[in-house]
Amino acid sequence: MFSNERFPLAEAYAHSLATAGVERGLIGPREVPRLWERHLLNCAVVTDAVDPDMSVADVGSGAGLPGLVMAIRRPDLRVTLIEPLLRRATYLDEVAGELGLENVTVLRSRAEDAVSVGGFDVVTSRAVAALDKLARWCLPLVSVRGEMLAMKGERAPEEIAAATKTLRRWSATTPEVVVVGQGVVSPPTTLVRVVRTK
């Protein structure tokens, strides 16, 4: 999953989430026993769907899931963590610095105000909003022929149906449900991939 070189970084991040993350209200204490299975591994497998050397924006990054985990697993990715809340953005800045992640930039902003820094190859999100709203926030940040890669659960097909009109407005391809992490995490991670065509 994580290379030998990157695994200590993932461990250090997990420790930070279990301590400072809980103290600062970024994750609930009940999440600590399942940090690896439910959070780190669940997010790490998202990189299986991302080509090499991509620029990635993580919208509503929160405690850094999935963006920080993706940056840890894949040093070839250039990851921008977009987070509007000061306390979360401060934590992201601190932990990225502590881990020495030179491929991470933290941007304190709402997604809709970050369009000027857009043109990302991939825009990710996890537990931020329904796909319809997410598409309105994320697709303006995606470069032409780039993609929105939203972490979703079993309700993905329903969300896709509800977002059809918005996706059409953004000249997006028909959404594709992509499942990653089979045999690594249970249940595997479900993604909705949408490519912006113009």
mmCIF file with all atom_site columns, C-alpha atoms in Angstrom:
data_model
loop_
_atom_site.group_PDB
_atom_site.id
_atom_site.type_symbol
_atom_site.label_atom_id
_atom_site.label_alt_id
_atom_site.label_comp_id
_atom_site.label_asym_id
_atom_site.label_entity_id
_atom_site.label_seq_id
_atom_site.pdbx_PDB_ins_code
_atom_site.Cartn_x
_atom_site.Cartn_y
_atom_site.Cartn_z
_atom_site.occupancy
_atom_site.B_iso_or_equiv
_atom_site.pdbx_formal_charge
_atom_site.auth_seq_id
_atom_site.auth_comp_id
_atom_site.auth_asym_id
_atom_site.auth_atom_id
_atom_site.pdbx_PDB_model_num
ATOM 1   C CA . MET A 1 1   ? 0.000   0.000  0.000   1.00 0.00 ? 1   MET A CA 1
ATOM 2   C CA . PHE A 1 2   ? 2.461   2.676  1.215   1.00 0.00 ? 2   PHE A CA 1
ATOM 3   C CA . SER A 1 3   ? 6.058   2.216  0.089   1.00 0.00 ? 3   SER A CA 1
ATOM 4   C CA . ASN A 1 4   ? 8.686   1.496  2.760   1.00 0.00 ? 4   ASN A CA 1
ATOM 5   C CA . GLU A 1 5   ? 9.894   5.072  2.345   1.00 0.00 ? 5   GLU A CA 1
ATOM 6   C CA . ARG A 1 6   ? 6.420   6.615  2.770   1.00 0.00 ? 6   ARG A CA 1
ATOM 7   C CA . PHE A 1 7   ? 4.973   4.339  5.465   1.00 0.00 ? 7   PHE A CA 1
ATOM 8   C CA . PRO A 1 8   ? 6.615   6.247  8.374   1.00 0.00 ? 8   PRO A CA 1
ATOM 9   C CA . LEU A 1 9   ? 4.928   9.418  7.082   1.00 0.00 ? 9   LEU A CA 1
ATOM 10  C CA . ALA A 1 10  ? 1.546   7.668  7.055   1.00 0.00 ? 10  ALA A CA 1
ATOM 11  C CA . GLU A 1 11  ? 2.187   6.444  10.625  1.00 0.00 ? 11  GLU A CA 1
ATOM 12  C CA . ALA A 1 12  ? 3.129   9.953  11.758  1.00 0.00 ? 12  ALA A CA 1
ATOM 13  C CA . TYR A 1 13  ? -0.008  11.382 10.168  1.00 0.00 ? 13  TYR A CA 1
ATOM 14  C CA . ALA A 1 14  ? -2.164  8.701  11.822  1.00 0.00 ? 14  ALA A CA 1
ATOM 15  C CA . HIS A 1 15  ? -0.594  9.599  15.168  1.00 0.00 ? 15  HIS A CA 1
ATOM 16  C CA . SER A 1 16  ? -1.295  13.284 14.560  1.00 0.00 ? 16  SER A CA 1
ATOM 17  C CA . LEU A 1 17  ? -4.953  12.550 13.751  1.00 0.00 ? 17  LEU A CA 1
ATOM 18  C CA . ALA A 1 18  ? -5.302  10.374 16.859  1.00 0.00 ? 18  ALA A CA 1
ATOM 19  C CA . THR A 1 19  ? -3.853  13.086 19.121  1.00 0.00 ? 19  THR A CA 1
ATOM 20  C CA . ALA A 1 20  ? -3.956  16.657 17.796  1.00 0.00 ? 20  ALA A CA 1
ATOM 21  C CA . GLY A 1 21  ? -6.782  15.794 15.383  1.00 0.00 ? 21  GLY A CA 1
ATOM 22  C CA . VAL A 1 22  ? -9.031  14.680 18.233  1.00 0.00 ? 22  VAL A CA 1
ATOM 23  C CA . GLU A 1 23  ? -7.943  17.488 20.594  1.00 0.00 ? 23  GLU A CA 1
ATOM 24  C CA . ARG A 1 24  ? -8.714  20.102 17.939  1.00 0.00 ? 24  ARG A CA 1
ATOM 25  C CA . GLY A 1 25  ? -12.063 18.595 16.995  1.00 0.00 ? 25  GLY A CA 1
ATOM 26  C CA . LEU A 1 26  ? -11.031 17.515 13.489  1.00 0.00 ? 26  LEU A CA 1
ATOM 27  C CA . ILE A 1 27  ? -12.035 13.902 14.004  1.00 0.00 ? 27  ILE A CA 1
ATOM 28  C CA . GLY A 1 28  ? -14.156 12.247 16.668  1.00 0.00 ? 28  GLY A CA 1
ATOM 29  C CA . PRO A 1 29  ? -12.508 10.089 19.362  1.00 0.00 ? 29  PRO A CA 1
ATOM 30  C CA . ARG A 1 30  ? -14.568 7.093  18.195  1.00 0.00 ? 30  ARG A CA 1
ATOM 31  C CA . GLU A 1 31  ? -12.723 7.209  14.868  1.00 0.00 ? 31  GLU A CA 1
ATOM 32  C CA . VAL A 1 32  ? -9.304  6.556  16.431  1.00 0.00 ? 32  VAL A CA 1
ATOM 33  C CA . PRO A 1 33  ? -9.564  2.717  16.602  1.00 0.00 ? 33  PRO A CA 1
ATOM 34  C CA . ARG A 1 34  ? -10.484 2.582  12.919  1.00 0.00 ? 34  ARG A CA 1
ATOM 35  C CA . LEU A 1 35  ? -8.198  5.318  11.580  1.00 0.00 ? 35  LEU A CA 1
ATOM 36  C CA . TRP A 1 36  ? -6.306  3.015  9.228   1.00 0.00 ? 36  TRP A CA 1
ATOM 37  C CA . GLU A 1 37  ? -9.174  0.982  7.787   1.00 0.00 ? 37  GLU A CA 1
ATOM 38  C CA . ARG A 1 38  ? -11.845 3.670  7.562   1.00 0.00 ? 38  ARG A CA 1
ATOM 39  C CA . HIS A 1 39  ? -9.726  6.713  6.817   1.00 0.00 ? 39  HIS A CA 1
ATOM 40  C CA . LEU A 1 40  ? -6.095  6.258  5.743   1.00 0.00 ? 40  LEU A CA 1
ATOM 41  C CA . LEU A 1 41  ? -6.404  3.126  3.594   1.00 0.00 ? 41  LEU A CA 1
ATOM 42  C CA . ASN A 1 42  ? -9.842  4.166  2.340   1.00 0.00 ? 42  ASN A CA 1
ATOM 43  C CA . CYS A 1 43  ? -8.284  7.419  1.065   1.00 0.00 ? 43  CYS A CA 1
ATOM 44  C CA . ALA A 1 44  ? -4.933  6.000  -0.054  1.00 0.00 ? 44  ALA A CA 1
ATOM 45  C CA . VAL A 1 45  ? -6.555  3.702  -2.626  1.00 0.00 ? 45  VAL A CA 1
ATOM 46  C CA . VAL A 1 46  ? -8.025  6.764  -4.394  1.00 0.00 ? 46  VAL A CA 1
ATOM 47  C CA . THR A 1 47  ? -4.555  7.253  -5.880  1.00 0.00 ? 47  THR A CA 1
ATOM 48  C CA . ASP A 1 48  ? -5.036  3.985  -7.803  1.00 0.00 ? 48  ASP A CA 1
ATOM 49  C CA . ALA A 1 49  ? -7.415  5.966  -10.037 1.00 0.00 ? 49  ALA A CA 1
ATOM 50  C CA . VAL A 1 50  ? -4.987  8.882  -10.591 1.00 0.00 ? 50  VAL A CA 1
ATOM 51  C CA . ASP A 1 51  ? -2.356  9.002  -13.355 1.00 0.00 ? 51  ASP A CA 1
ATOM 52  C CA . PRO A 1 52  ? 1.279   9.921  -12.575 1.00 0.00 ? 52  PRO A CA 1
ATOM 53  C CA . ASP A 1 53  ? 2.423   13.524 -12.097 1.00 0.00 ? 53  ASP A CA 1
ATOM 54  C CA . MET A 1 54  ? -1.051  15.036 -11.813 1.00 0.00 ? 54  MET A CA 1
ATOM 55  C CA . SER A 1 55  ? -2.060  18.254 -10.070 1.00 0.00 ? 55  SER A CA 1
ATOM 56  C CA . VAL A 1 56  ? -4.763  17.459 -7.508  1.00 0.00 ? 56  VAL A CA 1
ATOM 57  C CA . ALA A 1 57  ? -7.092  19.706 -5.515  1.00 0.00 ? 57  ALA A CA 1
ATOM 58  C CA . ASP A 1 58  ? -8.868  18.317 -2.467  1.00 0.00 ? 58  ASP A CA 1
ATOM 59  C CA . VAL A 1 59  ? -12.022 20.371 -1.844  1.00 0.00 ? 59  VAL A CA 1
ATOM 60  C CA . GLY A 1 60  ? -13.206 20.663 1.757   1.00 0.00 ? 60  GLY A CA 1
ATOM 61  C CA . SER A 1 61  ? -10.069 18.910 2.928   1.00 0.00 ? 61  SER A CA 1
ATOM 62  C CA . GLY A 1 62  ? -10.950 19.031 6.632   1.00 0.00 ? 62  GLY A CA 1
ATOM 63  C CA . ALA A 1 63  ? -8.306  16.979 8.454   1.00 0.00 ? 63  ALA A CA 1
ATOM 64  C CA . GLY A 1 64  ? -6.622  16.142 5.129   1.00 0.00 ? 64  GLY A CA 1
ATOM 65  C CA . LEU A 1 65  ? -8.778  13.273 3.907   1.00 0.00 ? 65  LEU A CA 1
ATOM 66  C CA . PRO A 1 66  ? -8.232  12.258 1.161   1.00 0.00 ? 66  PRO A CA 1
ATOM 67  C CA . GLY A 1 67  ? -5.739  14.906 -0.061  1.00 0.00 ? 67  GLY A CA 1
ATOM 68  C CA . LEU A 1 68  ? -3.012  14.588 2.555   1.00 0.00 ? 68  LEU A CA 1
ATOM 69  C CA . VAL A 1 69  ? -3.086  10.786 2.383   1.00 0.00 ? 69  VAL A CA 1
ATOM 70  C CA . MET A 1 70  ? -2.823  10.942 -1.416  1.00 0.00 ? 70  MET A CA 1
ATOM 71  C CA . ALA A 1 71  ? 0.192   13.261 -1.123  1.00 0.00 ? 71  ALA A CA 1
ATOM 72  C CA . ILE A 1 72  ? 1.842   10.898 1.359   1.00 0.00 ? 72  ILE A CA 1
ATOM 73  C CA . ARG A 1 73  ? 1.336   7.815  -0.802  1.00 0.00 ? 73  ARG A CA 1
ATOM 74  C CA . ARG A 1 74  ? 2.193   9.514  -4.106  1.00 0.00 ? 74  ARG A CA 1
ATOM 75  C CA . PRO A 1 75  ? 5.035   12.081 -3.970  1.00 0.00 ? 75  PRO A CA 1
ATOM 76  C CA . ASP A 1 76  ? 4.647   12.546 -7.750  1.00 0.00 ? 76  ASP A CA 1
ATOM 77  C CA . LEU A 1 77  ? 1.285   14.296 -7.204  1.00 0.00 ? 77  LEU A CA 1
ATOM 78  C CA . ARG A 1 78  ? 1.093   18.054 -6.590  1.00 0.00 ? 78  ARG A CA 1
ATOM 79  C CA . VAL A 1 79  ? -1.716  18.376 -4.041  1.00 0.00 ? 79  VAL A CA 1
ATOM 80  C CA . THR A 1 80  ? -3.578  21.550 -3.049  1.00 0.00 ? 80  THR A CA 1
ATOM 81  C CA . LEU A 1 81  ? -5.727  21.219 0.058   1.00 0.00 ? 81  LEU A CA 1
ATOM 82  C CA . ILE A 1 82  ? -8.666  23.654 -0.165  1.00 0.00 ? 82  ILE A CA 1
ATOM 83  C CA . GLU A 1 83  ? -10.267 24.292 3.216   1.00 0.00 ? 83  GLU A CA 1
ATOM 84  C CA . PRO A 1 84  ? -12.299 27.352 4.277   1.00 0.00 ? 84  PRO A CA 1
ATOM 85  C CA . LEU A 1 85  ? -12.132 26.995 8.077   1.00 0.00 ? 85  LEU A CA 1
ATOM 86  C CA . LEU A 1 86  ? -9.114  28.614 9.733   1.00 0.00 ? 86  LEU A CA 1
ATOM 87  C CA . ARG A 1 87  ? -8.547  25.976 12.432  1.00 0.00 ? 87  ARG A CA 1
ATOM 88  C CA . ARG A 1 88  ? -8.578  23.184 9.866   1.00 0.00 ? 88  ARG A CA 1
ATOM 89  C CA . ALA A 1 89  ? -6.365  25.051 7.391   1.00 0.00 ? 89  ALA A CA 1
ATOM 90  C CA . THR A 1 90  ? -3.928  25.806 10.231  1.00 0.00 ? 90  THR A CA 1
ATOM 91  C CA . TYR A 1 91  ? -3.782  22.125 11.178  1.00 0.00 ? 91  TYR A CA 1
ATOM 92  C CA . LEU A 1 92  ? -3.208  21.108 7.547   1.00 0.00 ? 92  LEU A CA 1
ATOM 93  C CA . ASP A 1 93  ? -0.362  23.626 7.227   1.00 0.00 ? 93  ASP A CA 1
ATOM 94  C CA . GLU A 1 94  ? 1.221   22.406 10.439  1.00 0.00 ? 94  GLU A CA 1
ATOM 95  C CA . VAL A 1 95  ? 1.007   18.684 9.695   1.00 0.00 ? 95  VAL A CA 1
ATOM 96  C CA . ALA A 1 96  ? 2.222   19.085 6.090   1.00 0.00 ? 96  ALA A CA 1
ATOM 97  C CA . GLY A 1 97  ? 5.212   21.019 7.473   1.00 0.00 ? 97  GLY A CA 1
ATOM 98  C CA . GLU A 1 98  ? 5.906   18.465 10.204  1.00 0.00 ? 98  GLU A CA 1
ATOM 99  C CA . LEU A 1 99  ? 5.844   15.632 7.653   1.00 0.00 ? 99  LEU A CA 1
ATOM 100 C CA . GLY A 1 100 ? 8.019   17.581 5.202   1.00 0.00 ? 100 GLY A CA 1
ATOM 101 C CA . LEU A 1 101 ? 5.496   17.183 2.382   1.00 0.00 ? 101 LEU A CA 1
ATOM 102 C CA . GLU A 1 102 ? 6.901   19.466 -0.307  1.00 0.00 ? 102 GLU A CA 1
ATOM 103 C CA . ASN A 1 103 ? 4.186   18.357 -2.745  1.00 0.00 ? 103 ASN A CA 1
ATOM 104 C CA . VAL A 1 104 ? 1.404   19.921 -0.608  1.00 0.00 ? 104 VAL A CA 1
ATOM 105 C CA . THR A 1 105 ? -0.028  23.445 -0.692  1.00 0.00 ? 105 THR A CA 1
ATOM 106 C CA . VAL A 1 106 ? -2.757  24.574 1.720   1.00 0.00 ? 106 VAL A CA 1
ATOM 107 C CA . LEU A 1 107 ? -5.260  27.121 0.440   1.00 0.00 ? 107 LEU A CA 1
ATOM 108 C CA . ARG A 1 108 ? -7.692  28.615 2.940   1.00 0.00 ? 108 ARG A CA 1
ATOM 109 C CA . SER A 1 109 ? -10.679 29.254 0.707   1.00 0.00 ? 109 SER A CA 1
ATOM 110 C CA . ARG A 1 110 ? -14.124 28.097 -0.241  1.00 0.00 ? 110 ARG A CA 1
ATOM 111 C CA . ALA A 1 111 ? -14.110 26.093 -3.462  1.00 0.00 ? 111 ALA A CA 1
ATOM 112 C CA . GLU A 1 112 ? -16.197 28.665 -5.336  1.00 0.00 ? 112 GLU A CA 1
ATOM 113 C CA . ASP A 1 113 ? -13.675 31.400 -4.429  1.00 0.00 ? 113 ASP A CA 1
ATOM 114 C CA . ALA A 1 114 ? -10.678 29.346 -5.588  1.00 0.00 ? 114 ALA A CA 1
ATOM 115 C CA . VAL A 1 115 ? -11.518 29.324 -9.304  1.00 0.00 ? 115 VAL A CA 1
ATOM 116 C CA . SER A 1 116 ? -8.568  31.624 -10.087 1.00 0.00 ? 116 SER A CA 1
ATOM 117 C CA . VAL A 1 117 ? -6.156  28.889 -8.948  1.00 0.00 ? 117 VAL A CA 1
ATOM 118 C CA . GLY A 1 118 ? -8.081  26.226 -10.896 1.00 0.00 ? 118 GLY A CA 1
ATOM 119 C CA . GLY A 1 119 ? -7.010  24.186 -13.872 1.00 0.00 ? 119 GLY A CA 1
ATOM 120 C CA . PHE A 1 120 ? -6.324  21.058 -11.825 1.00 0.00 ? 120 PHE A CA 1
ATOM 121 C CA . ASP A 1 121 ? -5.983  17.658 -13.483 1.00 0.00 ? 121 ASP A CA 1
ATOM 122 C CA . VAL A 1 122 ? -8.001  16.026 -10.694 1.00 0.00 ? 122 VAL A CA 1
ATOM 123 C CA . VAL A 1 123 ? -10.340 17.480 -8.057  1.00 0.00 ? 123 VAL A CA 1
ATOM 124 C CA . THR A 1 124 ? -11.206 15.169 -5.164  1.00 0.00 ? 124 THR A CA 1
ATOM 125 C CA . SER A 1 125 ? -13.570 15.388 -2.214  1.00 0.00 ? 125 SER A CA 1
ATOM 126 C CA . ARG A 1 126 ? -14.828 13.215 0.608   1.00 0.00 ? 126 ARG A CA 1
ATOM 127 C CA . ALA A 1 127 ? -18.026 13.638 2.625   1.00 0.00 ? 127 ALA A CA 1
ATOM 128 C CA . VAL A 1 128 ? -18.457 17.253 1.516   1.00 0.00 ? 128 VAL A CA 1
ATOM 129 C CA . ALA A 1 129 ? -21.841 17.446 -0.249  1.00 0.00 ? 129 ALA A CA 1
ATOM 130 C CA . ALA A 1 130 ? -24.216 15.663 -2.606  1.00 0.00 ? 130 ALA A CA 1
ATOM 131 C CA . LEU A 1 131 ? -22.873 15.215 -6.133  1.00 0.00 ? 131 LEU A CA 1
ATOM 132 C CA . ASP A 1 132 ? -25.100 17.934 -7.612  1.00 0.00 ? 132 ASP A CA 1
ATOM 133 C CA . LYS A 1 133 ? -23.728 20.622 -5.274  1.00 0.00 ? 133 LYS A CA 1
ATOM 134 C CA . LEU A 1 134 ? -20.233 19.140 -5.445  1.00 0.00 ? 134 LEU A CA 1
ATOM 135 C CA . ALA A 1 135 ? -20.205 19.390 -9.234  1.00 0.00 ? 135 ALA A CA 1
ATOM 136 C CA . ARG A 1 136 ? -21.059 23.108 -9.032  1.00 0.00 ? 136 ARG A CA 1
ATOM 137 C CA . TRP A 1 137 ? -18.148 23.667 -6.659  1.00 0.00 ? 137 TRP A CA 1
ATOM 138 C CA . CYS A 1 138 ? -15.568 21.315 -8.170  1.00 0.00 ? 138 CYS A CA 1
ATOM 139 C CA . LEU A 1 139 ? -15.978 21.351 -11.940 1.00 0.00 ? 139 LEU A CA 1
ATOM 140 C CA . PRO A 1 140 ? -14.965 25.034 -12.275 1.00 0.00 ? 140 PRO A CA 1
ATOM 141 C CA . LEU A 1 141 ? -11.622 24.003 -10.705 1.00 0.00 ? 141 LEU A CA 1
ATOM 142 C CA . VAL A 1 142 ? -11.058 21.157 -13.176 1.00 0.00 ? 142 VAL A CA 1
ATOM 143 C CA . SER A 1 143 ? -8.999  21.733 -16.318 1.00 0.00 ? 143 SER A CA 1
ATOM 144 C CA . VAL A 1 144 ? -10.465 20.803 -19.689 1.00 0.00 ? 144 VAL A CA 1
ATOM 145 C CA . ARG A 1 145 ? -10.115 17.015 -20.005 1.00 0.00 ? 145 ARG A CA 1
ATOM 146 C CA . GLY A 1 146 ? -9.412  16.899 -16.282 1.00 0.00 ? 146 GLY A CA 1
ATOM 147 C CA . GLU A 1 147 ? -11.687 15.062 -13.870 1.00 0.00 ? 147 GLU A CA 1
ATOM 148 C CA . MET A 1 148 ? -13.667 15.322 -10.695 1.00 0.00 ? 148 MET A CA 1
ATOM 149 C CA . LEU A 1 149 ? -13.112 12.230 -8.554  1.00 0.00 ? 149 LEU A CA 1
ATOM 150 C CA . ALA A 1 150 ? -15.621 12.235 -5.700  1.00 0.00 ? 150 ALA A CA 1
ATOM 151 C CA . MET A 1 151 ? -15.524 9.645  -2.924  1.00 0.00 ? 151 MET A CA 1
ATOM 152 C CA . LYS A 1 152 ? -19.059 8.313  -2.587  1.00 0.00 ? 152 LYS A CA 1
ATOM 153 C CA . GLY A 1 153 ? -20.792 5.317  -1.039  1.00 0.00 ? 153 GLY A CA 1
ATOM 154 C CA . GLU A 1 154 ? -23.490 2.948  -2.194  1.00 0.00 ? 154 GLU A CA 1
ATOM 155 C CA . ARG A 1 155 ? -25.857 5.849  -2.985  1.00 0.00 ? 155 ARG A CA 1
ATOM 156 C CA . ALA A 1 156 ? -23.599 6.962  -5.852  1.00 0.00 ? 156 ALA A CA 1
ATOM 157 C CA . PRO A 1 157 ? -26.084 5.981  -8.615  1.00 0.00 ? 157 PRO A CA 1
ATOM 158 C CA . GLU A 1 158 ? -28.880 8.033  -6.970  1.00 0.00 ? 158 GLU A CA 1
ATOM 159 C CA . GLU A 1 159 ? -26.595 11.048 -6.628  1.00 0.00 ? 159 GLU A CA 1
ATOM 160 C CA . ILE A 1 160 ? -25.561 10.729 -10.272 1.00 0.00 ? 160 ILE A CA 1
ATOM 161 C CA . ALA A 1 161 ? -29.209 10.747 -11.360 1.00 0.00 ? 161 ALA A CA 1
ATOM 162 C CA . ALA A 1 162 ? -29.888 13.881 -9.284  1.00 0.00 ? 162 ALA A CA 1
ATOM 163 C CA . ALA A 1 163 ? -26.842 15.685 -10.727 1.00 0.00 ? 163 ALA A CA 1
ATOM 164 C CA . THR A 1 164 ? -27.533 15.085 -14.439 1.00 0.00 ? 164 THR A CA 1
ATOM 165 C CA . LYS A 1 165 ? -28.639 18.644 -15.233 1.00 0.00 ? 165 LYS A CA 1
ATOM 166 C CA . THR A 1 166 ? -25.678 20.272 -13.479 1.00 0.00 ? 166 THR A CA 1
ATOM 167 C CA . LEU A 1 167 ? -23.194 17.926 -15.144 1.00 0.00 ? 167 LEU A CA 1
ATOM 168 C CA . ARG A 1 168 ? -24.687 18.664 -18.568 1.00 0.00 ? 168 ARG A CA 1
ATOM 169 C CA . ARG A 1 169 ? -24.313 22.390 -17.914 1.00 0.00 ? 169 ARG A CA 1
ATOM 170 C CA . TRP A 1 170 ? -20.589 21.873 -17.302 1.00 0.00 ? 170 TRP A CA 1
ATOM 171 C CA . SER A 1 171 ? -20.081 19.844 -20.492 1.00 0.00 ? 171 SER A CA 1
ATOM 172 C CA . ALA A 1 172 ? -19.113 16.852 -18.424 1.00 0.00 ? 172 ALA A CA 1
ATOM 173 C CA . THR A 1 173 ? -19.015 13.262 -19.574 1.00 0.00 ? 173 THR A CA 1
ATOM 174 C CA . THR A 1 174 ? -21.482 10.718 -18.259 1.00 0.00 ? 174 THR A CA 1
ATOM 175 C CA . PRO A 1 175 ? -20.362 9.925  -14.701 1.00 0.00 ? 175 PRO A CA 1
ATOM 176 C CA . GLU A 1 176 ? -18.609 6.631  -14.169 1.00 0.00 ? 176 GLU A CA 1
ATOM 177 C CA . VAL A 1 177 ? -18.633 4.685  -10.908 1.00 0.00 ? 177 VAL A CA 1
ATOM 178 C CA . VAL A 1 178 ? -15.124 3.421  -10.160 1.00 0.00 ? 178 VAL A CA 1
ATOM 179 C CA . VAL A 1 179 ? -14.376 0.991  -7.332  1.00 0.00 ? 179 VAL A CA 1
ATOM 180 C CA . VAL A 1 180 ? -10.825 0.874  -5.943  1.00 0.00 ? 180 VAL A CA 1
ATOM 181 C CA . GLY A 1 181 ? -9.152  -0.946 -3.083  1.00 0.00 ? 181 GLY A CA 1
ATOM 182 C CA . GLN A 1 182 ? -10.698 -4.397 -3.481  1.00 0.00 ? 182 GLN A CA 1
ATOM 183 C CA . GLY A 1 183 ? -8.738  -6.736 -1.219  1.00 0.00 ? 183 GLY A CA 1
ATOM 184 C CA . VAL A 1 184 ? -7.143  -3.793 0.588   1.00 0.00 ? 184 VAL A CA 1
ATOM 185 C CA . VAL A 1 185 ? -10.037 -2.144 2.379   1.00 0.00 ? 185 VAL A CA 1
ATOM 186 C CA . SER A 1 186 ? -13.509 -3.448 3.212   1.00 0.00 ? 186 SER A CA 1
ATOM 187 C CA . PRO A 1 187 ? -15.788 -2.252 1.833   1.00 0.00 ? 187 PRO A CA 1
ATOM 188 C CA . PRO A 1 188 ? -13.749 -1.012 -1.137  1.00 0.00 ? 188 PRO A CA 1
ATOM 189 C CA . THR A 1 189 ? -13.809 2.700  -1.960  1.00 0.00 ? 189 THR A CA 1
ATOM 190 C CA . THR A 1 190 ? -16.450 3.912  -4.415  1.00 0.00 ? 190 THR A CA 1
ATOM 191 C CA . LEU A 1 191 ? -15.610 6.917  -6.576  1.00 0.00 ? 191 LEU A CA 1
ATOM 192 C CA . VAL A 1 192 ? -17.646 8.898  -9.058  1.00 0.00 ? 192 VAL A CA 1
ATOM 193 C CA . ARG A 1 193 ? -15.467 10.063 -11.956 1.00 0.00 ? 193 ARG A CA 1
ATOM 194 C CA . VAL A 1 194 ? -16.640 12.929 -14.172 1.00 0.00 ? 194 VAL A CA 1
ATOM 195 C CA . VAL A 1 195 ? -14.479 14.332 -16.965 1.00 0.00 ? 195 VAL A CA 1
ATOM 196 C CA . ARG A 1 196 ? -14.864 17.981 -18.004 1.00 0.00 ? 196 ARG A CA 1
ATOM 197 C CA . THR A 1 197 ? -14.891 18.174 -21.806 1.00 0.00 ? 197 THR A CA 1
ATOM 198 C CA . LYS A 1 198 ? -14.789 21.962 -22.330 1.00 0.00 ? 198 LYS A CA 1
#
